[in-house]
Short mmCIF file of C-alpha atoms and ligand atoms in Angstrom, two decimals:
data_model
loop_
_atom_site.label_atom_id
_atom_site.label_comp_id
_atom_site.label_asym_id
_atom_site.label_seq_id
_atom_site.Cartn_x
_atom_site.Cartn_y
_atom_site.Cartn_z
CA MET P 1 -84.87 30.27 -7.51
CA GLN P 2 -82.42 29.01 -5.00
CA THR P 3 -78.92 27.99 -6.19
CA SER P 4 -77.68 24.50 -5.23
CA ILE P 5 -74.75 22.57 -6.21
CA PRO P 6 -74.20 18.83 -5.94
CA ASN P 7 -72.81 17.84 -2.52
CA TRP P 8 -69.22 19.01 -2.81
CA LEU P 9 -67.42 15.81 -1.55
CA MET P 10 -69.72 13.49 -3.27
CA GLN P 11 -69.26 15.23 -6.58
CA ARG P 12 -65.51 15.34 -6.20
CA ALA P 13 -65.34 11.66 -5.38
CA PHE P 14 -67.37 11.01 -8.54
CA LEU P 15 -65.23 13.30 -10.78
CA THR P 16 -61.61 12.47 -9.54
CA PRO P 17 -62.00 9.57 -7.17
CA GLU P 18 -58.37 8.45 -7.40
CA ARG P 19 -56.71 11.87 -6.43
CA ILE P 20 -55.27 12.23 -3.10
CA ALA P 21 -57.65 14.20 -0.89
CA VAL P 22 -55.74 14.36 2.31
CA TYR P 23 -52.65 13.28 3.91
CA ASP P 24 -51.24 13.76 7.41
CA GLY P 25 -47.98 12.03 7.19
CA GLN P 26 -49.40 8.64 7.99
CA GLU P 27 -52.91 8.28 6.82
CA LYS P 28 -53.64 9.06 3.14
CA LYS P 29 -57.00 9.09 1.54
CA THR P 30 -58.34 9.58 -2.00
CA PHE P 31 -61.44 11.51 -2.51
CA MET P 32 -63.36 8.28 -3.00
CA GLU P 33 -61.92 6.85 0.34
CA LEU P 34 -62.75 10.16 2.04
CA HIS P 35 -66.20 9.98 0.75
CA GLU P 36 -66.61 6.35 1.96
CA SER P 37 -65.33 7.12 5.46
CA VAL P 38 -67.50 10.24 5.62
CA MET P 39 -70.61 8.14 4.75
CA LYS P 40 -69.75 5.85 7.59
CA ARG P 41 -69.20 8.65 10.12
CA ALA P 42 -72.46 10.25 8.99
CA ARG P 43 -74.37 7.04 9.65
CA GLN P 44 -72.77 6.71 13.01
CA LEU P 45 -73.63 10.32 13.93
CA ALA P 46 -77.17 9.52 12.82
CA ASN P 47 -77.11 6.76 15.46
CA THR P 48 -76.49 9.33 18.17
CA GLY P 49 -79.49 11.26 17.16
CA VAL P 50 -77.94 13.99 15.00
CA ARG P 51 -80.43 15.33 12.46
CA LYS P 52 -80.76 17.82 9.65
CA GLY P 53 -80.83 21.35 10.75
CA ASP P 54 -79.18 20.65 14.20
CA ILE P 55 -76.26 22.78 15.26
CA VAL P 56 -73.49 20.48 16.14
CA ALA P 57 -70.18 21.75 17.65
CA VAL P 58 -66.94 20.17 16.74
CA PHE P 59 -64.16 20.67 19.39
CA MET P 60 -61.14 19.04 17.82
CA LYS P 61 -57.52 19.41 16.75
CA ASN P 62 -56.73 19.24 13.14
CA SER P 63 -56.84 15.66 11.81
CA VAL P 64 -58.26 13.53 9.09
CA ALA P 65 -60.99 12.63 11.58
CA MET P 66 -61.93 16.20 12.15
CA ILE P 67 -62.36 16.68 8.34
CA GLU P 68 -64.46 13.59 8.09
CA CYS P 69 -66.71 14.85 10.89
CA ILE P 70 -67.25 18.19 9.25
CA HIS P 71 -68.18 16.68 5.96
CA ALA P 72 -70.29 13.86 7.62
CA LEU P 73 -72.48 16.58 9.46
CA HIS P 74 -72.90 18.31 6.06
CA TYR P 75 -73.96 15.11 4.52
CA ILE P 76 -76.70 14.94 7.22
CA GLY P 77 -77.58 18.60 6.63
CA ALA P 78 -76.42 19.64 10.17
CA ILE P 79 -74.82 22.99 10.90
CA VAL P 80 -71.30 22.67 11.99
CA LEU P 81 -70.11 24.97 14.85
CA LEU P 82 -66.34 25.16 14.88
CA GLN P 83 -64.96 25.75 18.31
CA ASN P 84 -61.37 27.04 19.28
CA ILE P 85 -59.68 24.34 21.39
CA ARG P 86 -57.71 27.02 23.22
CA LEU P 87 -60.74 28.62 24.81
CA THR P 88 -61.21 28.29 28.52
CA SER P 89 -63.98 25.94 29.75
CA HIS P 90 -65.88 29.05 30.80
CA GLU P 91 -65.54 30.67 27.30
CA LEU P 92 -66.40 27.49 25.64
CA ALA P 93 -69.51 26.86 27.79
CA TRP P 94 -70.58 30.43 26.93
CA GLN P 95 -70.24 29.97 23.30
CA LEU P 96 -71.94 26.53 23.26
CA LYS P 97 -74.88 27.97 25.11
CA ASP P 98 -75.10 31.10 23.03
CA SER P 99 -75.08 29.00 19.86
CA GLY P 100 -77.86 26.67 20.91
CA ALA P 101 -75.83 23.66 19.89
CA VAL P 102 -77.35 20.35 20.93
CA TYR P 103 -74.26 18.07 20.44
CA VAL P 104 -70.54 18.54 20.65
CA ILE P 105 -68.12 16.12 18.94
CA ALA P 106 -64.77 16.16 20.76
CA ASP P 107 -61.34 14.68 20.65
CA ASP P 108 -61.03 12.29 23.65
CA GLU P 109 -58.43 14.30 25.41
CA LEU P 110 -60.48 17.49 25.03
CA ALA P 111 -63.83 16.10 26.18
CA ASP P 112 -63.34 16.88 29.88
CA ARG P 113 -63.17 20.59 29.11
CA ILE P 114 -66.72 20.79 28.14
CA GLU P 115 -69.19 21.96 30.71
CA GLY P 116 -72.88 22.54 30.70
CA ASN P 117 -75.90 20.92 29.37
CA ILE P 118 -74.96 19.47 26.15
CA ARG P 119 -74.40 16.04 24.81
CA VAL P 120 -70.74 15.17 24.24
CA ILE P 121 -69.80 12.56 21.69
CA THR P 122 -66.13 11.65 21.96
CA MET P 123 -64.32 10.43 18.86
CA SER P 124 -63.72 6.95 20.26
CA GLU P 125 -67.45 6.67 21.21
CA LEU P 126 -68.36 7.73 17.75
CA SER P 127 -66.01 5.43 16.08
CA ALA P 128 -67.42 2.45 17.96
CA LEU P 129 -71.09 3.15 17.16
CA PRO P 130 -73.15 1.04 14.75
CA GLU P 131 -74.29 2.79 11.63
CA GLU P 132 -77.82 3.94 11.12
CA ASN P 133 -79.34 4.73 7.79
CA VAL P 134 -79.80 8.43 7.12
CA GLU P 135 -80.70 10.37 3.98
CA PHE P 136 -77.72 12.32 2.62
CA GLN P 137 -77.87 15.90 1.27
CA GLN P 138 -77.48 15.30 -2.56
CA TYR P 139 -77.32 19.07 -2.91
CA TYR P 140 -76.03 22.02 -1.01
CA HIS P 141 -78.19 24.96 -1.10
CA PHE P 142 -76.31 28.43 -1.32
CA ASP P 143 -78.62 30.04 1.20
CA ASP P 144 -78.08 27.35 3.91
CA ILE P 145 -75.84 27.89 6.82
CA ALA P 146 -72.91 25.52 6.40
CA THR P 147 -70.85 26.62 9.53
CA ILE P 148 -70.90 28.94 12.41
CA MET P 149 -67.70 30.31 13.72
CA TYR P 150 -67.15 32.71 16.42
CA THR P 151 -64.99 35.81 15.87
CA SER P 152 -61.71 35.81 17.84
CA GLY P 153 -63.22 38.31 20.48
CA THR P 154 -60.42 40.76 20.04
CA THR P 155 -62.51 43.81 20.19
CA GLY P 156 -65.33 42.56 22.32
CA LYS P 157 -67.39 39.49 23.03
CA PRO P 158 -67.03 36.92 20.29
CA LYS P 159 -70.07 36.90 17.91
CA GLY P 160 -71.13 33.80 15.92
CA VAL P 161 -70.66 34.37 12.24
CA LEU P 162 -73.18 32.62 9.95
CA GLN P 163 -71.09 31.14 6.95
CA THR P 164 -73.46 29.91 4.10
CA TYR P 165 -72.51 27.38 1.39
CA GLU P 166 -72.38 30.28 -0.82
CA ASN P 167 -69.82 32.24 1.15
CA HIS P 168 -67.57 29.23 1.25
CA TRP P 169 -68.10 28.48 -2.55
CA TRP P 170 -67.30 32.05 -3.55
CA SER P 171 -64.40 32.31 -1.11
CA ALA P 172 -62.89 29.26 -2.85
CA ILE P 173 -63.55 30.43 -6.36
CA GLY P 174 -62.34 33.97 -5.53
CA SER P 175 -59.07 32.50 -4.22
CA ALA P 176 -58.52 30.37 -7.22
CA LEU P 177 -59.27 33.25 -9.65
CA ASN P 178 -56.34 35.08 -7.95
CA LEU P 179 -53.86 32.46 -7.02
CA GLY P 180 -54.60 30.05 -9.97
CA LEU P 181 -54.87 26.35 -9.72
CA ASN P 182 -52.11 23.86 -10.47
CA GLU P 183 -52.59 20.10 -11.17
CA ASN P 184 -49.99 19.40 -8.51
CA ASP P 185 -51.05 21.68 -5.77
CA CYS P 186 -51.13 20.54 -2.27
CA TRP P 187 -52.06 23.03 0.43
CA LEU P 188 -50.45 22.65 3.75
CA ALA P 189 -53.19 23.06 6.52
CA ALA P 190 -51.04 24.01 9.67
CA VAL P 191 -53.51 26.60 10.79
CA PRO P 192 -56.54 25.29 12.61
CA PHE P 193 -59.69 24.20 10.95
CA PHE P 194 -61.71 25.98 13.64
CA HIS P 195 -60.47 29.18 12.14
CA ILE P 196 -61.61 30.39 8.76
CA SER P 197 -57.99 30.23 7.52
CA GLY P 198 -57.93 26.47 8.03
CA LEU P 199 -61.48 25.61 7.24
CA SER P 200 -61.27 27.45 3.91
CA ILE P 201 -58.41 25.10 2.84
CA MET P 202 -60.74 22.15 3.50
CA MET P 203 -63.39 23.76 1.32
CA ARG P 204 -60.96 24.63 -1.48
CA SER P 205 -59.70 21.01 -1.31
CA VAL P 206 -63.07 19.41 -2.28
CA ILE P 207 -64.05 22.18 -4.62
CA TYR P 208 -60.83 22.25 -6.63
CA GLY P 209 -59.94 18.57 -6.22
CA MET P 210 -56.77 19.67 -4.55
CA SER P 211 -54.73 17.56 -2.03
CA MET P 212 -54.08 18.88 1.43
CA TYR P 213 -51.53 18.00 3.91
CA VAL P 214 -53.02 18.22 7.48
CA MET P 215 -50.76 19.05 10.37
CA ARG P 216 -52.23 18.41 13.81
CA ALA P 217 -50.25 21.24 15.34
CA PHE P 218 -48.02 23.70 13.67
CA ASP P 219 -44.26 22.56 13.54
CA ALA P 220 -41.83 25.04 11.82
CA LYS P 221 -39.19 22.40 11.19
CA LYS P 222 -41.71 19.92 9.69
CA ALA P 223 -43.44 22.64 7.64
CA ASN P 224 -39.87 23.54 6.20
CA GLU P 225 -39.08 19.98 5.46
CA LEU P 226 -42.42 19.49 3.53
CA ILE P 227 -41.83 22.64 1.47
CA ILE P 228 -38.14 21.81 0.73
CA GLY P 229 -39.08 18.22 -0.26
CA GLY P 230 -41.53 19.50 -2.69
CA LYS P 231 -44.53 17.94 -0.87
CA VAL P 232 -46.60 20.99 -0.52
CA THR P 233 -47.04 24.04 -2.86
CA ILE P 234 -49.03 26.41 -0.91
CA MET P 235 -49.29 27.32 2.73
CA SER P 236 -51.46 29.63 4.80
CA VAL P 237 -49.67 31.22 7.89
CA VAL P 238 -49.85 34.00 10.37
CA SER P 239 -46.79 36.10 10.96
CA ALA P 240 -45.68 34.44 14.11
CA MET P 241 -45.59 31.10 12.24
CA LEU P 242 -43.70 32.57 9.36
CA GLN P 243 -41.18 33.97 11.74
CA LYS P 244 -40.52 30.70 13.28
CA MET P 245 -40.14 29.10 9.83
CA ILE P 246 -37.64 31.66 8.78
CA ALA P 247 -35.70 31.15 11.94
CA ASP P 248 -35.52 27.30 11.22
CA LEU P 249 -34.73 27.80 7.62
CA GLY P 250 -31.30 29.52 8.06
CA GLU P 251 -29.48 29.70 4.73
CA ARG P 252 -31.65 27.19 2.95
CA ARG P 253 -34.08 28.30 0.25
CA TYR P 254 -37.47 27.12 -0.78
CA PRO P 255 -37.80 25.30 -4.13
CA GLU P 256 -39.69 26.63 -7.19
CA THR P 257 -42.28 24.02 -6.44
CA PHE P 258 -43.52 26.12 -3.55
CA ARG P 259 -45.50 28.79 -5.03
CA CYS P 260 -47.51 30.67 -2.39
CA MET P 261 -47.08 31.58 1.19
CA LEU P 262 -50.49 33.09 2.16
CA LEU P 263 -49.86 35.51 5.02
CA GLY P 264 -52.86 36.82 6.86
CA GLY P 265 -54.68 37.03 10.22
CA GLY P 266 -53.22 40.30 11.29
CA PRO P 267 -50.78 43.02 10.58
CA ALA P 268 -47.51 41.81 8.81
CA PRO P 269 -44.44 43.49 10.02
CA LYS P 270 -42.50 45.14 7.37
CA PRO P 271 -39.18 43.68 8.47
CA LEU P 272 -40.63 40.23 8.14
CA LEU P 273 -41.80 41.03 4.60
CA GLU P 274 -38.36 42.34 3.87
CA VAL P 275 -36.62 39.16 4.91
CA CYS P 276 -39.11 37.06 2.98
CA LYS P 277 -38.30 39.16 -0.20
CA ALA P 278 -34.56 38.70 0.33
CA LYS P 279 -34.97 34.94 0.73
CA GLY P 280 -37.37 34.76 -2.34
CA ILE P 281 -40.30 33.42 -0.33
CA PRO P 282 -43.40 33.99 -2.41
CA VAL P 283 -45.51 35.78 0.17
CA TYR P 284 -49.03 36.79 -0.66
CA GLN P 285 -50.21 39.21 1.99
CA THR P 286 -53.87 38.96 2.55
CA TYR P 287 -56.73 40.63 4.43
CA GLY P 288 -59.79 38.97 5.61
CA MET P 289 -61.79 37.85 8.67
CA THR P 290 -64.21 35.32 9.94
CA GLU P 291 -67.13 37.35 8.43
CA THR P 292 -65.68 37.35 4.77
CA ALA P 293 -65.06 33.40 4.95
CA SER P 294 -61.37 34.08 4.60
CA GLN P 295 -59.56 36.26 2.12
CA ILE P 296 -61.40 39.47 0.75
CA ALA P 297 -58.18 41.14 -0.51
CA THR P 298 -54.73 39.63 -1.39
CA LEU P 299 -51.54 41.00 -2.77
CA ALA P 300 -49.76 39.06 -5.55
CA PRO P 301 -45.94 38.75 -5.16
CA GLU P 302 -45.28 40.72 -8.40
CA TYR P 303 -46.31 43.76 -6.31
CA SER P 304 -44.42 42.87 -3.13
CA LEU P 305 -41.57 45.22 -4.19
CA THR P 306 -43.57 48.25 -5.14
CA LYS P 307 -46.59 47.69 -2.74
CA LEU P 308 -44.64 46.45 0.24
CA GLY P 309 -47.03 46.29 3.21
CA SER P 310 -50.20 46.35 1.16
CA ALA P 311 -52.92 43.67 1.48
CA GLY P 312 -53.66 44.09 -2.25
CA LYS P 313 -56.87 44.35 -4.08
CA PRO P 314 -60.16 42.58 -3.56
CA LEU P 315 -60.78 39.21 -5.00
CA PHE P 316 -62.62 39.10 -8.22
CA PRO P 317 -66.13 38.52 -6.93
CA SER P 318 -65.65 41.07 -4.06
CA GLN P 319 -65.54 44.84 -3.62
CA LEU P 320 -63.92 47.00 -1.14
CA ARG P 321 -63.95 50.76 -0.28
CA ILE P 322 -62.93 53.13 2.43
CA GLU P 323 -65.50 55.24 4.06
CA LYS P 324 -64.83 58.48 5.98
CA ASP P 325 -67.85 60.39 7.55
CA GLY P 326 -70.27 58.48 5.28
CA GLN P 327 -68.36 59.42 2.11
CA VAL P 328 -66.05 57.37 -0.08
CA ALA P 329 -62.44 58.41 1.00
CA ARG P 330 -59.93 59.86 -1.42
CA PRO P 331 -56.82 57.77 -2.28
CA TYR P 332 -54.54 57.67 0.94
CA GLU P 333 -57.26 59.06 3.21
CA PRO P 334 -57.75 56.57 6.09
CA GLY P 335 -61.27 55.52 6.96
CA GLU P 336 -63.25 52.37 7.69
CA ILE P 337 -62.75 49.40 5.46
CA VAL P 338 -66.16 48.49 4.01
CA VAL P 339 -66.65 45.25 1.83
CA LYS P 340 -69.19 43.51 -0.15
CA GLY P 341 -69.32 40.16 -2.08
CA PRO P 342 -70.75 36.61 -2.08
CA ASN P 343 -68.28 35.45 0.44
CA VAL P 344 -69.47 37.97 3.01
CA THR P 345 -71.67 36.73 5.88
CA LYS P 346 -75.40 37.58 6.11
CA GLY P 347 -75.09 38.26 9.68
CA TYR P 348 -74.34 37.08 13.30
CA LEU P 349 -76.21 34.30 15.01
CA HIS P 350 -78.87 35.69 17.56
CA ARG P 351 -77.56 39.19 17.19
CA PRO P 352 -79.89 41.30 15.02
CA ASP P 353 -78.41 44.57 16.49
CA ALA P 354 -74.82 43.71 15.72
CA THR P 355 -75.96 42.49 12.25
CA ALA P 356 -77.84 45.73 11.55
CA LYS P 357 -74.95 47.58 12.79
CA ALA P 358 -72.32 45.81 10.62
CA ILE P 359 -74.36 45.20 7.48
CA ARG P 360 -75.78 48.51 5.96
CA GLY P 361 -76.92 48.98 2.39
CA GLY P 362 -75.52 45.65 1.46
CA TRP P 363 -72.01 46.57 2.62
CA PHE P 364 -70.24 44.96 5.55
CA TYR P 365 -68.46 47.56 7.91
CA THR P 366 -65.44 45.71 9.11
CA GLY P 367 -64.36 48.06 12.02
CA ASP P 368 -60.85 48.11 10.65
CA ILE P 369 -59.31 51.37 9.43
CA GLY P 370 -57.15 51.43 6.13
CA TYR P 371 -56.53 53.43 3.01
CA ILE P 372 -56.36 52.71 -0.70
CA ASP P 373 -53.56 54.10 -2.84
CA GLU P 374 -53.96 55.73 -6.13
CA ASP P 375 -53.81 52.39 -7.83
CA GLY P 376 -56.43 50.68 -5.65
CA PHE P 377 -54.24 48.79 -3.28
CA LEU P 378 -55.36 48.38 0.25
CA TYR P 379 -53.22 49.27 3.30
CA VAL P 380 -54.68 48.08 6.65
CA LEU P 381 -53.84 50.49 9.47
CA ASP P 382 -55.60 49.22 12.63
CA ARG P 383 -58.92 48.46 14.21
CA ARG P 384 -61.11 51.43 14.73
CA SER P 385 -61.84 50.73 18.33
CA ASP P 386 -58.12 50.89 19.17
CA LEU P 387 -57.34 54.16 17.43
CA ILE P 388 -55.79 56.68 19.87
CA ILE P 389 -56.55 60.45 19.27
CA SER P 390 -53.79 62.59 20.61
CA GLY P 391 -54.05 66.31 20.34
CA GLY P 392 -56.37 65.77 17.39
CA GLU P 393 -54.02 63.45 15.59
CA ASN P 394 -54.87 59.87 14.79
CA VAL P 395 -52.30 57.44 16.24
CA TYR P 396 -52.41 53.74 15.16
CA PRO P 397 -51.13 51.41 17.96
CA ALA P 398 -50.03 49.02 15.14
CA GLU P 399 -47.67 51.37 13.69
CA ILE P 400 -45.94 52.01 17.10
CA GLU P 401 -45.87 48.23 17.93
CA ALA P 402 -44.35 47.60 14.51
CA VAL P 403 -41.44 49.99 15.44
CA LEU P 404 -40.96 48.51 18.90
CA LEU P 405 -41.00 45.01 17.42
CA SER P 406 -38.17 45.98 14.98
CA HIS P 407 -35.76 46.61 18.08
CA GLU P 408 -33.57 43.57 18.59
CA ALA P 409 -34.42 43.30 22.30
CA VAL P 410 -38.24 43.39 21.88
CA GLU P 411 -40.12 40.06 21.66
CA GLU P 412 -43.54 41.43 21.93
CA ALA P 413 -45.16 44.87 22.16
CA GLY P 414 -48.59 46.25 22.82
CA VAL P 415 -49.79 49.89 22.64
CA THR P 416 -52.88 51.47 23.96
CA GLY P 417 -54.07 55.08 24.71
CA ILE P 418 -53.92 56.54 28.24
CA ASP P 419 -55.66 59.69 29.19
CA ASP P 420 -53.65 62.87 29.27
CA GLU P 421 -54.56 66.29 30.55
CA THR P 422 -52.82 68.14 27.62
CA TRP P 423 -53.28 65.91 24.65
CA GLY P 424 -56.54 64.12 25.61
CA GLN P 425 -54.77 60.78 25.02
CA VAL P 426 -51.32 59.62 24.67
CA PRO P 427 -49.89 56.23 23.51
CA CYS P 428 -48.53 53.97 26.30
CA ALA P 429 -46.52 50.82 25.42
CA PHE P 430 -46.06 47.40 27.12
CA VAL P 431 -43.04 45.45 26.15
CA LYS P 432 -41.96 41.98 26.53
CA ARG P 433 -38.07 41.78 26.35
CA LYS P 434 -36.24 38.97 24.55
CA ARG P 435 -34.51 36.54 26.98
CA GLY P 436 -30.90 37.47 27.38
CA TYR P 437 -31.39 41.16 26.11
CA SER P 438 -31.45 44.20 28.15
CA VAL P 439 -32.79 47.44 27.17
CA THR P 440 -34.00 50.51 29.11
CA VAL P 441 -37.22 52.62 28.73
CA GLU P 442 -35.01 55.55 27.71
CA GLN P 443 -33.25 53.51 25.03
CA LEU P 444 -36.59 52.37 23.60
CA LYS P 445 -37.87 55.92 23.64
CA GLN P 446 -34.92 57.09 21.74
CA PHE P 447 -35.31 54.29 19.19
CA CYS P 448 -38.96 55.40 18.82
CA GLN P 449 -37.87 58.99 18.18
CA ALA P 450 -35.66 57.90 15.32
CA HIS P 451 -38.66 56.19 13.68
CA LEU P 452 -41.88 57.99 14.68
CA ALA P 453 -43.26 61.48 14.78
CA LYS P 454 -43.13 62.98 18.16
CA TYR P 455 -46.95 62.66 19.07
CA LYS P 456 -46.57 58.89 18.41
CA ILE P 457 -43.79 58.23 20.76
CA PRO P 458 -45.16 56.31 23.76
CA LYS P 459 -45.22 58.59 26.91
CA GLN P 460 -44.95 55.58 29.06
CA ILE P 461 -43.23 52.28 28.47
CA TYR P 462 -43.64 49.28 30.82
CA PHE P 463 -41.81 46.15 30.87
CA VAL P 464 -44.08 43.05 31.30
CA ASP P 465 -43.71 39.21 31.45
CA GLU P 466 -46.64 38.59 29.24
CA LEU P 467 -49.15 40.43 27.07
CA PRO P 468 -52.90 39.70 27.25
CA ARG P 469 -54.01 37.57 24.35
CA ASN P 470 -57.13 35.66 23.46
CA ALA P 471 -57.58 32.02 22.46
CA SER P 472 -56.38 32.97 18.87
CA GLN P 473 -53.23 34.49 20.33
CA LYS P 474 -54.34 38.03 19.38
CA LEU P 475 -53.34 40.97 21.45
CA LEU P 476 -56.15 42.22 23.66
CA ARG P 477 -55.28 45.88 23.64
CA HIS P 478 -58.23 46.88 25.84
CA GLN P 479 -56.84 44.82 28.60
CA LEU P 480 -53.24 46.44 28.46
CA LYS P 481 -54.16 49.18 30.87
CA GLN P 482 -54.59 46.59 33.59
CA LEU P 483 -50.89 45.97 33.47
CA ILE P 484 -50.11 49.43 34.88
CA PRO P 485 -48.68 48.93 38.31
CA ASN P 486 -51.51 49.94 40.82
CA ASN P 487 -49.61 52.79 42.43
CA GLU P 488 -49.12 54.49 39.13
CA ASN P 489 -52.71 54.42 38.17
CA GLY P 490 -53.57 57.87 39.55
CA ALA P 491 -50.35 59.45 38.43
CA LEU P 492 -51.02 59.00 34.83
P1 ATP N 501 -63.50 40.10 17.07
O1 ATP N 501 -64.19 40.63 15.87
O2 ATP N 501 -64.29 39.38 17.85
O3 ATP N 501 -62.89 41.47 17.62
P2 ATP N 501 -61.29 39.41 15.29
O4 ATP N 501 -61.76 40.52 14.34
O5 ATP N 501 -59.85 39.41 15.80
O6 ATP N 501 -62.26 39.40 16.64
P3 ATP N 501 -61.00 37.41 13.19
O7 ATP N 501 -62.18 37.37 12.30
O8 ATP N 501 -60.33 36.17 13.56
O9 ATP N 501 -61.67 38.04 14.67
O10 ATP N 501 -59.96 38.51 12.70
C1 ATP N 501 -60.09 39.41 11.63
C2 ATP N 501 -59.34 40.62 11.91
O11 ATP N 501 -57.92 40.37 11.85
C3 ATP N 501 -59.62 41.69 10.91
O12 ATP N 501 -60.80 42.38 10.96
C4 ATP N 501 -58.32 42.66 11.02
O13 ATP N 501 -58.51 43.49 12.23
C5 ATP N 501 -57.28 41.63 11.43
N1 ATP N 501 -56.53 41.24 10.03
C6 ATP N 501 -56.70 40.28 9.18
N2 ATP N 501 -55.86 40.44 8.24
C7 ATP N 501 -55.08 41.48 8.47
C8 ATP N 501 -53.95 42.20 7.85
N3 ATP N 501 -53.65 41.79 6.58
N4 ATP N 501 -53.50 43.31 8.26
C9 ATP N 501 -54.01 43.80 9.36
N5 ATP N 501 -55.03 43.32 10.11
C10 ATP N 501 -55.50 42.09 9.65
MG1 MG N 502 -63.66 41.17 13.91
#
């Protein structure tokens, strides 16, 4: 029998109608008010022709209106395709076509970025439309696709991840079983809703009956004010955001009311974790991906001292293991991180091959390398596709990048392998220097020598103005080689 649960927002509006659902600094809505505006938007969407089962793209910046549109599409029974607003028109057009979306709802100022044969509905157009009666989904079926979200495209072409209601439900429950729920919780959504880090906050809000504060675009100063003013108790960040917040914070400290800084999305540099520890910031390091509907493992702060750098243990409903040559690895032995759980996707949209490759025997192969210590704590090392094998030794670019980043003159660093006659491959680094700092290649190599084994020291270091990044600001290591000056290509 298929599991279904009453429509989440409807149920929430029925259970706790007066509680604040969402606040953006100006507009404040209770769950009942949110439900009412969602019904209106759903009827307006029905007027444009949106029907149950349609794939409808959302191309918007974080806002109360965006939350309403996502819920409204679910009320109709449509599948929501979340699109990154930093994509180029070309990338966006490709994803829209690949997905088979029939409509795209867009912020007015973003609408002219949309190309191709798709019906564009701008927010001002939608808001002016008359309402048309439509049947609302009274229940959400666990097996149904709620959202489609493309991976960041860090290791290849982005893939559309199918996220079911079940995935979102268990992701929210797993998070609560780990972080706990507090009556006064308010989660600051400063990460975008088009990423799973942001969307999962929206899902938790209705499932838990928890308020969320929506930030249109991340602002470190404002985020610190909200935390210090006791307005928010939990926040999701990536390390670049946290770094900016710490710089703005200065000598100030966060109050006790702030109970969780959920840090994920990529590797967390150790110096950053150390600063947080010194400042008493309750950082929970987490590991997850689009395919796991956000967190799959999270480290509680009581272990932040003893397990510094770990991404913790799997969430209650999930499992995680390390595989090496088809066998479960021993403690500390690096291998592929393999996960399982009701929050894990059932596959990729229109990609049976990629799905069959990633999901085997009920386990999802993440493509990331890590190890588990003797106590079961996960340490993420790097992506399998970026691994450098030098003279038979495994070299993880992330480790070298972290060392370079700990140098005071380095703003950004990227490492990749280049061919070498003696060693097969050797690491090569690309460094963006901080403005006003000067450092030479020799000095950086010496710095690396003090922190890294000999075979990990970059053979070449190039200074560059910019590193290649995707729309999620993730480093595209496979493009780094293109930064090598032309006349040196052959010489390497
Ligand atoms: P693509 O799959 O298209 O290459 P992507 O993997 O970057 O893109 P996301 O789903 O946005 O797309 O990112 C998830 C990835 O981010 C993880 O697989 C992992 O490589 C990295 N990541 C997430 N959390 C951590 C962490 N705590 N430490 C190290 N890496 C992390
Ligand atoms: Mg991925």
